[in-house]
Amino acid sequence: MFFNGFPIGDDYKNQIIAYEAFKEQVQAGELYPRWLHNINHGFGGANLFFYPPLIYYVSYFIDIVGLQQFDTLHVLIFNVSFFLILSGITCYFWLSSFCSRYASVVGAFLYMIAPYHLFIDVYERNNVAEFAAFAWIPLLFLLSLRQPFPKYALGVLLALVYALFLVTHLPSAVFVTPFLVFAKGCSILTAHNRSIEKISAFGVFLFCLFLGGCLAGIYLYPALTLLDSVRSQVLWSGPFYDYKQWFLWWPPSSWPPVFKNYGALLFAIASFQFFVPLALFVYLFINSDESRVKDGLPFMLSAGFCFFLMTPFSHFVWVLFEPLQKIQFPFRLLMLSDFFFVSLIAFFISMPPSGRQNDRLTSFYSLCLISAAFFALSLFTFNFVRLSWHPDPAFFEYRIKNRILTGEFMPKNKEMRVSINDFVEKTPAYPLWRFDGPLAEVTIMKNLPRQIVFRVNSPDPTVFILRQFNFVGWRSQITFEDGNHKDLVISPLEPYGQISVNLPPGAYTLSFSIPALPQEQVGALITLSGLVAWLFLFLYSCFKVRMGKHT
């Protein structure tokens, strides 16, 4: 990437447009941009009400550290590099909690170069948010399973990391969380403690996850409660986003023809990452004592169920557990498959059947052989992605110039009569404001992301049209020279659902604004409450540690 630039993939333009719009609004004084007022031909969009914000803040921090000398593509490259290194570090700490040092180092390296992690997510899909979420998964399992009955300090860290996970990539949390809960349940059930202690420990664990959700409430609550105000149905409707056609199997008959080779590759990756650990597990079961098999069984079961969920045989599970359908693509579970693969390989190789020298050599050579095969699979994936079709940069020039982001987060207005494709391709250049009726003198006084103010002198009644999509929360008001105010009724107009108001004659100030929505206020209150609870637990854990030292 440092030599050839940020790869051109599915979300190439979205990464550029979203970060540049985010950066502009932060520099304009908005701490948490949500309504991006200068995208989609200048009509705006609600994308950052729903996109998890962490990767944009990390990119902006990188931009500041670089004295804003980097262009957007280099900022994205540094962002990806940061999360790639972080994923290797967190995976090493996770593996070193139960594996030998050399197995932990090799496992962390394999996690970093896993085919789906690096080459599919970055080079093919440009899904920076999902790629970044890989860094938190090892930490979540480490903090959950390091001790069956964790100290308060570990619980405090678990809540924080889970919050970071949620504000990095929400769809990943939909399928990672149940596997995390299952692993924690197995850990507690196998512990030699009284039942009441087990119930208490599991309750503390669930509370930590709930607290993490509260910490992420400032993003999470508006994102979940405002979906009906945008065209979110696009995310789960139509043939492309129908989860049923993206199951992994051989041959990938349900996949669209242009993606069949891609589907075959993903199935090969998923099969390798399940059947190789399964073969090692069977070998360990035959040649080792029962306790060692029991230690690896929960993760082997998790890896098997993860593989099962990616195949068409699991369709009934997707129907029963409807939230799964929101992740769109079953192959996204390759994210967990990568994690379980390196965890199981490192675990099995670190625990040979006996302490004999021959067994240690067998363990070492097995790790080398599996690592070499996995590395070859990663290189094959990279070459496949590199040689597959990708849009020419010229394809994106028009979209980047007009800042066209995905249509699913355009406001849902019945007045928008044109299709999303026609809006993208055929919308002419519109001024920021215009009139439908007699003209008036207009001077723009303020043009901020969520507040636009004009000075108007209109001799006659007229209709003022603002180049912004109508969205829940928009308010309009005029302030007369004597200080009196009057609220105006906003009427969305065809064909785009843009804002319009009826203006009276006279001289006055006309303002449009999106004050903090009730959903934003509730989300901020949830985060504030969660932060108070988290700080209390943090201070309490510090007190317990201090008292323990004195004792």
XYZ file of C-alpha atoms in Angstrom:
551
model
C 0.000 0.000 0.000
C 2.801 2.422 0.807
C 4.236 1.938 -2.671
C 1.132 1.440 -4.820
C -1.358 3.522 -2.847
C -4.581 2.591 -1.099
C -6.148 -0.338 -2.991
C -9.155 0.360 -5.176
C -11.977 -1.889 -4.018
C -15.684 -1.904 -3.284
C -15.726 0.949 -0.753
C -12.894 3.031 -2.183
C -14.949 6.173 -2.744
C -16.922 5.762 0.487
C -13.761 5.741 2.588
C -12.483 8.907 0.927
C -15.752 10.846 0.956
C -16.800 9.916 4.493
C -13.449 10.826 6.043
C -13.084 14.107 4.158
C -16.628 15.170 5.123
C -15.974 14.131 8.726
C -12.717 16.068 8.817
C -14.274 19.240 7.396
C -17.036 19.275 9.965
C -14.703 18.589 12.895
C -12.549 21.482 11.741
C -15.709 23.605 11.579
C -16.209 22.979 15.299
C -18.552 19.965 15.341
C -17.138 17.421 17.788
C -19.229 14.505 16.568
C -20.400 14.976 12.969
C -23.497 13.000 12.065
C -25.403 14.916 9.407
C -22.908 15.397 6.575
C -24.249 18.525 4.914
C -21.935 18.651 1.896
C -22.286 15.166 0.389
C -24.649 13.733 -2.260
C -24.475 16.674 -4.690
C -24.660 18.990 -1.665
C -28.054 17.643 -0.508
C -26.497 16.096 2.609
C -26.819 12.669 4.182
C -27.283 10.986 7.556
C -24.423 8.506 7.100
C -22.553 9.235 10.318
C -25.652 8.706 12.391
C -25.097 5.058 11.469
C -21.413 4.593 10.581
C -19.446 3.743 13.753
C -17.199 6.763 14.369
C -13.971 5.339 15.828
C -12.053 4.830 12.591
C -12.715 8.450 11.590
C -11.365 9.780 14.877
C -8.278 7.585 14.509
C -7.789 8.898 10.961
C -8.185 12.469 12.161
C -5.665 11.879 14.954
C -3.211 10.517 12.361
C -3.897 13.608 10.254
C -3.092 15.894 13.196
C 0.084 13.991 14.090
C 1.165 14.368 10.466
C 0.490 18.124 10.670
C -2.216 17.565 8.058
C 0.437 17.078 5.384
C -0.932 13.711 4.266
C -3.590 13.367 1.604
C -6.669 11.300 2.407
C -5.367 8.090 0.841
C -2.184 8.181 2.917
C -4.215 8.830 6.058
C -6.243 5.709 5.240
C -3.040 3.720 4.685
C -1.688 4.763 8.091
C -5.068 3.954 9.655
C -5.053 0.442 8.207
C -1.413 -0.043 9.229
C -2.192 1.030 12.797
C -5.049 -1.431 13.197
C -3.065 -4.205 11.492
C -0.224 -3.832 13.988
C -2.694 -3.485 16.866
C -4.423 -6.726 15.834
C -1.076 -8.542 15.914
C -0.257 -7.161 19.371
C -3.641 -8.025 20.869
C -3.573 -11.492 19.310
C -0.116 -12.103 20.774
C -1.300 -11.187 24.274
C -4.332 -13.446 23.859
C -2.313 -16.426 22.615
C 0.468 -15.979 25.161
C -2.105 -16.434 27.947
C -2.286 -20.166 27.111
C 0.388 -20.909 24.469
C 4.146 -21.033 24.227
C 5.951 -17.886 23.152
C 6.958 -19.109 19.690
C 3.418 -20.364 19.009
C 2.025 -16.987 20.136
C 4.355 -15.054 17.829
C 3.569 -17.275 14.849
C -0.153 -17.210 15.619
C -0.209 -13.422 15.882
C 1.578 -13.155 12.538
C -0.883 -15.555 10.912
C -3.758 -13.523 12.346
C -2.358 -10.378 10.749
C -1.988 -11.947 7.296
C -5.135 -14.099 7.398
C -6.705 -14.086 3.921
C -10.024 -12.567 4.918
C -8.523 -10.177 7.463
C -5.963 -8.500 5.261
C -6.566 -9.286 1.621
C -10.358 -9.549 1.418
C -11.317 -6.842 3.902
C -8.696 -4.310 2.805
C -7.747 -5.054 -0.790
C -11.082 -6.379 -2.079
C -13.783 -4.768 0.053
C -11.985 -1.685 1.464
C -13.986 -2.313 4.648
C -11.759 -0.383 7.038
C -14.247 -0.520 9.932
C -14.584 -4.310 9.851
C -10.826 -4.620 9.405
C -10.251 -2.439 12.486
C -12.649 -4.587 14.555
C -10.214 -7.515 14.248
C -7.992 -5.755 16.789
C -10.597 -5.956 19.578
C -11.652 -9.613 19.271
C -8.528 -11.108 20.929
C -8.779 -8.568 23.756
C -12.444 -9.391 24.337
C -11.676 -13.088 24.687
C -8.571 -12.414 26.767
C -10.414 -10.221 29.280
C -13.373 -12.614 29.384
C -11.482 -15.889 29.738
C -8.222 -14.987 31.441
C -9.828 -15.912 34.746
C -13.151 -17.705 35.117
C -13.926 -15.292 37.946
C -12.322 -12.021 36.864
C -11.279 -9.294 39.197
C -13.088 -5.995 38.960
C -10.162 -4.477 37.061
C -10.562 -6.996 34.239
C -14.290 -6.299 34.148
C -13.643 -2.577 33.826
C -11.293 -3.190 30.911
C -13.761 -5.603 29.307
C -16.505 -2.960 29.343
C -14.168 -0.415 27.761
C -12.927 -2.750 25.023
C -16.469 -3.896 24.228
C -17.510 -0.247 23.863
C -14.589 0.338 21.475
C -15.650 -2.757 19.534
C -19.214 -1.420 19.169
C -18.094 1.999 17.923
C -15.711 0.349 15.464
C -18.041 -2.021 13.593
C -21.518 -2.760 14.899
C -22.412 -5.642 12.506
C -19.450 -7.647 13.827
C -20.824 -7.394 17.364
C -24.022 -9.137 16.219
C -22.221 -12.442 15.675
C -19.102 -12.068 17.846
C -21.036 -11.413 21.072
C -22.916 -14.779 21.159
C -19.646 -16.669 20.628
C -18.020 -14.632 23.401
C -20.890 -15.413 25.774
C -20.672 -19.117 24.889
C -16.923 -19.206 25.559
C -17.383 -17.450 28.894
C -20.180 -19.845 29.853
C -17.991 -22.863 29.105
C -15.153 -21.338 31.106
C -17.371 -20.849 34.135
C -19.046 -24.263 33.917
C -15.699 -26.066 33.910
C -14.402 -24.091 36.915
C -14.310 -25.866 40.276
C -16.464 -23.444 42.221
C -19.834 -23.411 43.884
C -22.918 -22.801 41.760
C -23.646 -19.454 43.374
C -20.157 -18.264 42.513
C -20.577 -19.385 38.916
C -23.884 -17.555 38.579
C -22.351 -14.450 40.141
C -19.346 -14.536 37.809
C -21.530 -14.915 34.730
C -23.734 -12.066 35.929
C -20.697 -9.811 36.355
C -19.553 -10.704 32.840
C -22.943 -9.865 31.314
C -23.057 -6.628 33.282
C -19.656 -5.654 31.844
C -20.968 -6.201 28.318
C -24.073 -4.170 29.167
C -21.871 -1.415 30.599
C -19.828 -1.434 27.376
C -23.053 -0.989 25.442
C -23.943 1.968 27.664
C -20.535 3.559 27.061
C -21.210 3.289 23.319
C -24.742 4.660 23.753
C -23.910 8.043 22.242
C -23.489 6.232 18.934
C -25.539 3.103 19.492
C -28.920 4.527 20.529
C -29.355 7.006 17.632
C -28.059 4.444 15.140
C -30.615 1.840 16.212
C -33.606 4.151 16.677
C -33.278 6.291 13.544
C -33.083 3.511 10.959
C -36.700 4.056 9.944
C -35.952 7.669 9.007
C -33.563 6.673 6.209
C -33.664 4.220 3.306
C -32.194 1.456 5.430
C -34.345 -1.150 3.669
C -31.799 -0.939 0.833
C -29.320 -2.677 3.156
C -31.403 -5.846 3.376
C -33.524 -5.865 0.228
C -32.851 -6.647 -3.380
C -30.884 -9.574 -4.788
C -27.418 -8.249 -3.934
C -28.020 -7.934 -0.183
C -30.096 -11.097 0.220
C -28.116 -13.131 2.748
C -29.471 -16.409 1.326
C -27.414 -16.129 -1.843
C -24.115 -15.539 -0.049
C -23.783 -18.827 1.818
C -20.487 -20.653 1.250
C -20.600 -24.020 -0.478
C -19.085 -25.868 -3.401
C -19.909 -25.028 -6.071
C -21.218 -21.566 -5.109
C -24.366 -22.002 -7.217
C -26.409 -19.350 -5.386
C -23.823 -16.620 -5.942
C -24.216 -14.106 -8.795
C -22.201 -15.337 -11.816
C -19.634 -12.560 -11.628
C -18.795 -13.554 -8.011
C -18.677 -17.348 -8.321
C -14.874 -17.582 -8.313
C -14.818 -15.231 -5.354
C -17.307 -17.476 -3.524
C -15.225 -20.552 -4.290
C -12.155 -18.857 -2.798
C -14.001 -17.900 0.387
C -15.299 -21.459 0.750
C -11.738 -22.780 0.378
C -10.540 -20.374 3.084
C -13.357 -21.341 5.449
C -12.782 -25.069 4.832
C -9.036 -24.836 5.465
C -9.551 -22.845 8.660
C -11.987 -25.417 10.040
C -10.791 -28.820 8.850
C -7.088 -28.345 9.653
C -7.767 -27.591 13.357
C -10.362 -30.392 13.356
C -7.738 -32.886 12.150
C -5.374 -31.734 14.896
C -8.168 -32.004 17.454
C -8.892 -35.608 16.448
C -5.193 -36.427 16.672
C -5.003 -34.843 20.116
C -8.133 -36.688 21.217
C -6.581 -40.030 20.266
C -3.079 -39.380 21.624
C -3.592 -37.088 24.615
C -5.256 -37.153 27.999
C -8.860 -36.040 28.492
C -8.088 -32.727 30.227
C -6.163 -31.358 27.252
C -8.993 -32.240 24.896
C -11.495 -30.603 27.237
C -9.512 -27.339 27.221
C -9.749 -27.032 23.443
C -13.269 -28.396 23.009
C -15.233 -25.109 23.443
C -13.173 -23.383 20.776
C -13.365 -26.372 18.447
C -17.148 -26.377 18.847
C -17.206 -22.617 18.222
C -15.115 -23.008 15.073
C -17.433 -25.769 13.852
C -20.577 -23.746 14.480
C -18.972 -20.722 12.829
C -18.265 -22.809 9.721
C -21.803 -24.233 9.840
C -23.338 -20.737 9.937
C -21.580 -19.859 6.689
C -23.141 -22.814 4.830
C -26.679 -23.083 3.421
C -27.505 -25.824 5.977
C -27.731 -23.089 8.634
C -30.541 -21.217 6.904
C -33.008 -22.117 9.666
C -30.706 -20.464 12.234
C -30.689 -17.248 10.230
C -34.474 -17.353 10.087
C -34.846 -17.985 13.821
C -32.219 -15.427 14.866
C -33.313 -12.511 12.700
C -30.573 -10.048 13.809
C -28.097 -12.269 11.953
C -29.732 -11.217 8.694
C -28.611 -7.641 9.359
C -24.971 -8.555 8.735
C -25.929 -9.124 5.052
C -23.219 -11.641 4.154
C -22.717 -14.992 5.951
C -19.090 -14.983 4.821
C -18.479 -12.161 7.303
C -18.126 -14.906 9.913
C -14.717 -15.562 8.355
C -13.707 -12.814 10.755
C -14.289 -15.225 13.656
C -12.979 -18.133 11.613
C -9.609 -16.365 11.345
C -9.536 -15.886 15.115
C -10.555 -19.444 16.007
C -8.091 -20.899 13.496
C -4.994 -19.187 14.906
C -6.183 -19.826 18.483
C -6.701 -23.545 17.914
C -3.497 -24.035 15.943
C -1.415 -22.256 18.573
C -3.164 -24.193 21.350
C -2.774 -27.640 19.791
C 0.832 -27.089 18.760
C 1.723 -25.799 22.225
C 0.349 -28.946 23.857
C 1.917 -32.046 22.260
C 0.786 -35.480 23.465
C 3.805 -35.915 25.703
C 7.056 -34.297 26.706
C 9.247 -36.578 24.584
C 11.759 -34.905 22.263
C 10.180 -36.519 19.188
C 6.806 -35.094 20.110
C 8.264 -31.612 20.544
C 9.888 -31.879 17.114
C 6.610 -33.106 15.646
C 4.874 -30.106 17.190
C 7.451 -27.724 15.759
C 7.350 -29.201 12.261
C 3.558 -29.290 12.313
C 3.437 -25.585 13.147
C 5.894 -24.836 10.335
C 3.913 -26.911 7.830
C 0.539 -25.411 8.752
C 1.980 -21.897 8.818
C 3.527 -22.384 5.378
C 0.238 -23.705 3.957
C -1.702 -20.821 5.503
C 0.833 -18.316 4.209
C 0.495 -19.828 0.722
C -3.292 -19.526 0.962
C -2.909 -15.870 1.919
C -0.574 -15.223 -1.016
C -2.987 -16.966 -3.367
C -5.806 -14.781 -2.028
C -3.712 -11.664 -2.519
C -2.912 -12.654 -6.094
C -6.563 -13.496 -6.780
C -7.694 -10.115 -5.447
C -4.949 -8.299 -7.341
C -5.895 -9.907 -10.666
C -9.661 -9.690 -10.224
C -11.662 -6.876 -11.757
C -11.667 -3.553 -9.958
C -13.193 -0.282 -11.120
C -10.848 2.131 -12.817
C -10.157 5.306 -10.771
C -12.015 7.247 -13.463
C -15.167 5.379 -12.443
C -14.993 7.058 -9.054
C -14.005 10.544 -10.185
C -17.574 11.760 -10.741
C -18.766 10.202 -7.478
C -15.894 11.572 -5.433
C -16.238 15.008 -7.013
C -19.938 15.129 -6.099
C -19.390 13.217 -2.845
C -21.917 10.499 -3.524
C -22.200 8.174 -0.543
C -24.325 5.050 -0.291
C -28.049 5.593 -0.824
C -29.214 3.570 2.176
C -28.596 6.525 4.482
C -30.360 9.134 2.401
C -33.508 10.319 4.231
C -36.666 8.384 3.531
C -38.866 11.067 1.911
C -41.873 10.122 -0.178
C -41.189 13.308 -2.163
C -37.985 11.805 -3.529
C -39.457 10.440 -6.751
C -36.227 9.636 -8.567
C -34.367 6.386 -8.065
C -31.067 6.411 -6.236
C -29.243 5.579 -9.477
C -30.906 8.482 -11.293
C -30.106 10.801 -8.404
C -26.468 9.742 -8.540
C -26.064 9.893 -12.311
C -28.497 12.554 -13.528
C -28.801 15.232 -10.843
C -27.743 18.603 -12.268
C -25.779 21.150 -10.255
C -28.071 22.981 -7.839
C -27.343 26.236 -6.008
C -27.511 26.257 -2.222
C -30.810 28.129 -2.415
C -33.310 29.190 -5.020
C -36.877 30.478 -5.242
C -40.124 29.092 -6.572
C -41.875 32.416 -7.069
C -40.836 36.075 -6.762
C -37.149 36.625 -6.148
C -35.742 38.221 -3.004
C -32.434 39.631 -1.841
C -30.491 36.967 0.060
C -27.165 37.145 1.860
C -25.712 34.058 3.494
C -24.579 34.809 7.040
C -23.615 31.380 8.353
C -23.100 28.014 6.681
C -22.370 25.341 9.267
C -23.100 21.594 9.076
C -26.305 21.772 11.093
C -27.091 25.482 10.914
C -27.501 27.709 7.862
C -28.492 31.370 8.326
C -29.525 33.878 5.645
C -30.401 37.557 5.618
C -33.533 37.966 3.492
C -35.273 41.036 2.093
C -38.372 39.907 0.201
C -40.874 42.399 -1.274
C -43.436 39.646 -1.904
C -44.405 36.267 -0.479
C -42.315 33.534 -2.044
C -41.111 29.953 -1.629
C -37.504 29.450 -0.505
C -35.871 26.148 -1.477
C -32.763 24.940 0.349
C -30.430 22.370 -1.197
C -30.655 19.907 1.684
C -32.611 16.691 2.017
C -35.454 16.965 4.486
C -34.506 14.882 7.509
C -36.037 14.357 10.912
C -35.035 17.272 13.131
C -34.714 20.066 10.577
C -36.167 23.338 11.939
C -36.704 26.668 10.241
C -37.308 30.068 11.839
C -37.364 33.720 10.863
C -36.291 36.525 13.187
C -37.669 39.966 12.447
C -35.780 43.179 13.034
C -37.825 43.855 16.189
C -36.579 40.569 17.667
C -39.777 38.551 17.243
C -39.499 34.965 16.005
C -41.712 32.849 13.834
C -41.361 29.126 13.187
C -41.837 28.044 9.606
C -43.309 24.786 8.359
C -40.853 22.788 6.271
C -42.349 21.156 3.192
C -40.197 18.664 1.266
C -40.409 19.111 -2.487
C -40.272 16.704 -5.387
C -38.244 15.285 -7.025
C -35.528 15.009 -4.347
C -37.340 15.676 -1.076
C -35.391 18.898 -0.548
C -36.391 21.502 2.047
C -38.726 24.363 1.196
C -40.504 27.036 3.281
C -43.026 29.754 2.515
C -41.550 33.205 3.199
C -43.590 36.301 4.052
C -42.667 39.729 2.681
C -40.246 41.838 4.699
C -36.673 41.963 5.978
C -35.598 39.318 8.479
C -33.096 36.569 9.298
C -33.943 33.106 8.007
C -32.345 30.139 9.746
C -32.353 26.398 9.188
C -30.944 24.057 11.819
C -30.910 20.510 13.143
C -30.785 20.837 16.946
C -29.711 17.831 18.967
C -32.314 15.170 18.270
C -34.061 13.421 21.185
C -32.298 10.220 20.127
C -28.935 11.975 20.351
C -29.786 13.406 23.764
C -30.874 10.013 25.099
C -27.748 8.390 23.641
C -25.525 11.013 25.292
C -27.352 10.489 28.606
C -26.842 6.714 28.356
C -23.119 7.207 27.694
C -22.830 9.685 30.569
C -24.562 7.258 32.936
C -22.357 4.433 31.716
C -19.260 6.570 32.183
C -20.235 7.366 35.779
C -20.763 3.655 36.491
C -17.519 2.758 34.734
C -15.533 5.343 36.698
C -17.062 4.055 39.932
C -16.002 0.490 39.090
C -12.572 1.704 38.037
C -12.019 3.533 41.320
C -13.418 0.582 43.253
C -11.030 -1.797 41.471
C -8.123 0.513 42.266
C -9.235 0.542 45.909
C -9.445 -3.262 45.986
C -5.981 -3.586 44.465
C -4.575 -1.099 46.963
C -6.211 -2.878 49.900
C -4.926 -6.196 48.607
C -1.354 -4.877 48.614
C -1.739 -3.641 52.176
C -3.183 -6.997 53.212
